[in-house]
XYZ file of C-alpha atoms in Angstrom:
347
model
C 31.406 -36.522 11.603
C 28.389 -37.855 9.821
C 25.381 -35.955 11.038
C 23.894 -32.899 9.476
C 21.620 -30.384 11.173
C 18.974 -30.641 8.540
C 19.742 -34.104 7.307
C 20.138 -36.933 9.758
C 22.466 -39.798 8.961
C 20.668 -42.518 6.973
C 20.456 -44.693 10.094
C 18.214 -42.047 11.633
C 15.665 -41.988 8.840
C 13.524 -44.709 10.344
C 14.362 -44.257 13.984
C 13.315 -41.601 16.446
C 16.248 -40.012 18.172
C 16.469 -40.789 21.889
C 14.707 -38.098 23.874
C 15.742 -36.965 27.313
C 13.018 -36.430 29.911
C 11.538 -32.994 29.456
C 10.160 -31.127 32.397
C 9.425 -27.676 31.175
C 10.503 -26.593 27.786
C 9.435 -24.120 25.237
C 6.888 -23.311 22.700
C 3.568 -24.595 21.440
C 1.525 -23.871 18.486
C -0.114 -20.666 19.563
C 3.211 -19.018 19.408
C 3.101 -15.322 19.824
C 6.798 -15.908 19.913
C 7.375 -15.050 16.343
C 5.876 -11.643 17.151
C 8.874 -9.900 15.660
C 9.166 -12.067 12.623
C 7.743 -11.130 9.295
C 4.049 -11.707 8.703
C 3.369 -12.872 12.228
C 3.832 -9.311 13.445
C 0.808 -8.089 11.553
C -1.242 -11.169 12.334
C -0.604 -10.706 16.018
C -1.687 -7.072 15.916
C -4.831 -7.959 13.990
C -5.753 -10.563 16.577
C -5.182 -8.146 19.413
C -7.517 -5.667 17.802
C -10.270 -8.119 16.971
C -10.236 -10.949 19.523
C -9.200 -12.099 22.978
C -7.913 -15.503 21.947
C -4.157 -16.263 21.892
C -2.240 -16.017 18.662
C -2.170 -19.272 16.716
C 1.045 -20.475 15.167
C 1.725 -20.659 11.511
C 0.598 -24.128 10.329
C 3.853 -24.409 8.405
C 5.939 -23.435 11.463
C 8.364 -21.375 9.449
C 8.089 -17.771 8.395
C 8.597 -18.002 4.601
C 10.824 -15.085 3.711
C 12.876 -16.496 0.843
C 10.244 -16.419 -1.855
C 8.136 -13.242 -1.711
C 5.620 -14.521 -4.233
C 4.653 -17.160 -1.733
C 4.534 -14.892 1.271
C 0.955 -13.832 0.636
C -0.109 -17.409 0.096
C 1.492 -18.411 3.360
C -0.113 -15.509 5.162
C -3.442 -16.837 3.904
C -2.551 -20.259 5.210
C -1.786 -18.746 8.607
C -5.090 -16.943 8.792
C -6.837 -20.068 7.574
C -5.118 -22.013 10.290
C -6.410 -19.598 12.904
C -9.937 -19.971 11.680
C -9.706 -23.741 11.489
C -8.456 -24.015 15.029
C -11.423 -22.274 16.537
C -11.586 -19.801 19.386
C -10.498 -22.055 22.262
C -8.464 -24.777 20.592
C -5.207 -23.390 21.921
C -6.352 -22.663 25.442
C -6.107 -26.262 26.628
C -2.354 -26.179 26.055
C -1.723 -23.142 28.251
C -0.753 -24.790 31.528
C 1.477 -22.476 33.482
C 3.615 -19.370 33.864
C 6.213 -18.216 31.389
C 8.927 -20.716 30.505
C 12.435 -19.695 31.547
C 15.994 -20.841 30.941
C 19.620 -20.086 31.718
C 21.110 -17.806 29.084
C 24.280 -19.213 27.564
C 27.363 -17.056 27.077
C 27.760 -15.584 23.584
C 31.087 -15.564 21.752
C 31.267 -13.504 18.578
C 34.764 -14.739 17.717
C 33.754 -18.384 18.008
C 30.906 -18.248 15.496
C 33.046 -18.747 12.380
C 34.856 -21.727 13.838
C 31.648 -23.361 15.024
C 29.941 -22.849 11.682
C 32.974 -24.327 9.911
C 32.677 -27.471 12.037
C 28.924 -27.655 11.451
C 29.437 -27.204 7.701
C 31.936 -30.067 7.588
C 29.462 -32.307 9.394
C 26.699 -31.313 6.998
C 28.870 -32.099 3.978
C 29.630 -35.581 5.323
C 26.038 -36.758 4.948
C 24.355 -39.245 2.646
C 21.156 -38.025 1.043
C 18.022 -40.092 0.514
C 16.365 -40.213 -2.870
C 12.997 -38.461 -2.765
C 10.492 -39.415 -5.461
C 7.763 -37.076 -6.618
C 5.079 -39.382 -5.215
C 6.619 -39.561 -1.734
C 6.339 -37.278 1.309
C 8.813 -35.725 3.706
C 7.846 -36.483 7.292
C 9.059 -34.321 10.174
C 8.154 -34.904 13.816
C 8.953 -32.403 16.522
C 8.187 -31.304 20.060
C 7.212 -27.689 20.620
C 6.271 -25.303 23.427
C 6.010 -21.540 23.931
C 5.269 -18.534 26.083
C 2.896 -15.866 24.870
C 0.489 -13.152 25.974
C -3.138 -14.065 26.471
C -5.829 -11.423 26.877
C -9.173 -12.244 28.479
C -11.671 -9.553 29.544
C -9.089 -6.816 29.007
C -6.610 -8.590 31.297
C -3.326 -9.675 29.716
C -1.116 -12.333 31.294
C 1.842 -14.435 30.205
C 1.078 -18.127 29.847
C 3.024 -21.126 28.615
C 1.925 -24.067 26.552
C 3.001 -27.519 27.610
C 5.421 -29.438 25.448
C 3.494 -31.275 22.781
C 3.987 -33.184 19.549
C 3.800 -31.877 16.027
C 3.827 -33.980 12.842
C 4.048 -32.613 9.326
C 3.909 -34.386 5.966
C 4.826 -32.467 2.808
C 5.062 -33.419 -0.830
C 8.349 -32.540 -2.570
C 6.637 -29.808 -4.573
C 5.067 -28.347 -1.431
C 1.542 -28.391 -2.851
C 0.240 -31.183 -0.667
C 0.686 -31.720 3.036
C -0.840 -32.543 6.394
C -0.410 -31.277 9.950
C -1.294 -32.980 13.224
C -0.716 -30.874 16.327
C -2.847 -31.511 19.425
C -4.529 -28.365 20.640
C -4.113 -26.617 17.303
C -5.738 -29.147 15.025
C -8.378 -31.741 15.736
C -7.316 -35.324 16.354
C -7.114 -36.132 12.658
C -5.191 -32.989 11.730
C -5.673 -30.467 8.933
C -4.624 -30.303 5.314
C -1.795 -28.041 4.198
C -2.647 -28.502 0.548
C -2.873 -25.449 -1.660
C -2.285 -24.158 -5.165
C 1.024 -22.533 -4.212
C 3.911 -24.544 -2.752
C 5.590 -23.236 0.386
C 8.969 -21.575 0.066
C 10.885 -24.352 1.797
C 9.435 -27.202 -0.264
C 12.075 -29.779 -1.149
C 11.899 -29.194 -4.910
C 12.422 -25.468 -4.466
C 15.349 -26.013 -2.143
C 17.096 -28.115 -4.764
C 17.011 -25.106 -7.096
C 18.485 -22.547 -4.711
C 22.087 -21.443 -5.370
C 24.766 -23.285 -3.404
C 27.412 -20.590 -3.674
C 27.266 -19.005 -0.169
C 27.778 -15.440 -1.427
C 25.123 -15.734 -4.119
C 22.751 -17.445 -1.726
C 23.167 -14.776 0.944
C 22.530 -11.987 -1.565
C 19.348 -13.768 -2.599
C 18.260 -14.189 1.011
C 18.807 -10.494 1.759
C 17.053 -9.365 -1.398
C 14.010 -11.525 -0.970
C 13.679 -11.110 2.790
C 13.866 -7.340 2.305
C 10.835 -7.589 0.052
C 8.622 -9.169 2.702
C 10.025 -8.401 6.152
C 8.213 -6.153 8.592
C 9.885 -2.784 9.090
C 10.353 -3.589 12.803
C 12.566 -6.558 11.981
C 16.233 -5.576 11.458
C 17.554 -6.561 8.034
C 20.326 -8.840 9.303
C 17.957 -10.539 11.729
C 15.469 -11.212 8.936
C 18.212 -12.903 6.908
C 19.273 -15.031 9.890
C 15.665 -16.058 10.549
C 15.196 -16.906 6.871
C 18.091 -19.362 6.991
C 16.805 -20.868 10.225
C 13.422 -21.424 8.639
C 15.050 -23.651 6.050
C 16.735 -25.747 8.728
C 13.791 -26.539 10.979
C 10.761 -27.975 9.224
C 12.235 -28.823 5.853
C 14.965 -30.998 4.351
C 17.602 -29.050 2.421
C 20.002 -31.055 0.233
C 23.473 -31.458 1.765
C 25.173 -28.969 -0.562
C 22.546 -26.334 0.192
C 22.815 -26.994 3.929
C 26.549 -26.327 3.772
C 25.927 -23.135 1.802
C 23.349 -21.960 4.344
C 25.815 -22.315 7.215
C 28.578 -20.566 5.309
C 26.156 -17.788 4.390
C 25.115 -17.408 8.026
C 28.755 -16.871 8.970
C 28.751 -13.686 6.909
C 25.730 -12.132 8.636
C 26.806 -9.415 11.093
C 26.022 -10.146 14.724
C 26.046 -13.949 14.518
C 27.583 -15.530 17.634
C 28.366 -18.923 19.137
C 26.628 -19.867 22.390
C 28.357 -22.263 24.777
C 25.208 -23.964 26.055
C 21.600 -24.103 24.891
C 18.812 -26.578 25.633
C 16.278 -27.770 23.095
C 12.600 -28.454 23.740
C 13.180 -32.003 25.009
C 16.075 -31.206 27.296
C 19.072 -31.963 25.086
C 22.033 -29.681 25.769
C 24.080 -28.456 22.855
C 25.991 -25.546 21.401
C 24.213 -22.887 19.397
C 24.632 -20.495 16.523
C 22.605 -17.430 17.410
C 21.773 -13.832 16.699
C 20.213 -11.132 18.869
C 17.343 -9.079 17.506
C 18.354 -5.639 18.721
C 14.788 -4.341 18.501
C 13.042 -7.023 20.566
C 15.928 -8.142 22.769
C 15.252 -11.741 21.729
C 17.969 -14.147 20.624
C 17.228 -16.826 18.054
C 19.368 -19.929 18.650
C 19.996 -22.887 16.340
C 20.978 -25.754 18.631
C 23.447 -28.496 17.635
C 24.804 -31.617 19.287
C 28.156 -30.798 20.889
C 29.931 -33.833 19.408
C 28.277 -34.652 16.076
C 26.939 -31.169 15.249
C 23.601 -32.716 14.335
C 20.820 -30.143 14.305
C 18.641 -30.557 17.411
C 16.236 -27.655 17.171
C 15.699 -23.945 17.558
C 14.539 -21.606 20.273
C 13.955 -17.899 20.864
C 15.032 -16.515 24.247
C 14.544 -13.077 25.781
C 18.072 -11.998 26.693
C 17.301 -8.315 27.193
C 14.164 -7.710 29.305
C 11.347 -5.539 28.033
C 7.874 -4.539 29.193
C 6.460 -7.919 28.266
C 9.135 -10.528 28.910
C 11.690 -10.935 31.673
C 15.271 -11.913 30.954
C 15.519 -15.668 30.404
C 11.961 -16.133 29.145
C 11.723 -18.774 26.451
C 9.444 -17.375 23.782
C 9.501 -20.398 21.523
C 11.275 -23.739 21.269
C 11.189 -26.674 18.892
C 13.110 -29.956 18.972
C 13.283 -32.093 15.834
C 12.781 -35.722 16.861
C 12.525 -37.484 13.508
C 12.844 -36.892 9.770
C 11.999 -39.471 7.140
C 10.834 -40.027 3.594
C 7.552 -41.946 3.515
C 5.417 -43.292 0.713
C 2.029 -42.018 1.831
C 0.425 -39.034 3.515
C 0.004 -39.640 7.281
C 2.345 -42.618 7.175
C 4.524 -42.745 10.286
C 7.961 -44.348 9.915
C 8.073 -47.721 11.630
C 4.326 -48.183 11.340
C 2.156 -49.245 8.451
C 0.975 -46.291 6.449
């Protein structure tokens, strides 16, 4: 096995993975989906109290829970992103009813074995050399289902599958985002005085002993998580955040998977579908409070990381069983020499 969830085989650095036709998949950029996850909980409530526009997604995609000192900075970036997007920027993406899916069977006893296989695949991966003057490029497809309130009437709407491109400097202080419907055509800057928690340089300094790493994740997620988010779920989400829109070194990736195996409630799922229609197996955990299951989706043969989604597996007042709250499929990762440079095209 030579593919890693967070680190594609070198041959994939300059090639987009083949995408299956996607009819209706999950999550956009106005994701209310992360409504139970860390800072987004409070942001969502603030928006409900002050506006009728849908919740905008975090410009960084992830929920920064590993480094508390950066949580406030990221929260500012989120709010800034909402302001930059304008009142109706997200509305054009809302095209239909709630997204739904078949819920795969969960197997608690199979989680350890699956994570062992995924860890072995992650360890068998060559790493690119990333210079300080280069940028990490990550392309993805996203979609979501969320509540939209207009004139005191709240309905569930879905956003069509759309592209998202992020460039980030190794130190996390400079970056760019292009996401139709949530940024203008040219995109918005992600630059700031404080690097994001999943910046490449910071990841290289995290401990690679699984037990030490997991203790750190629990300690630092405890410091920033919302009280509604169960402790074990916050730790699981924190690890997932480092797998999606970032590029952990191979040894850290292995440690993350081994750490996840020690989180209570983690299960294997026999079938899950990413945002572009690729079927795979998943490592998942149910949030007992919200009834939503966060799934990390992997190729069934190579164990390459395909993406992540959040599915409502226990119905509540807002979402029916099988509703896809959020989904993201990673379609390309690369190291590029310039901001806004797209692999395969002149920067």
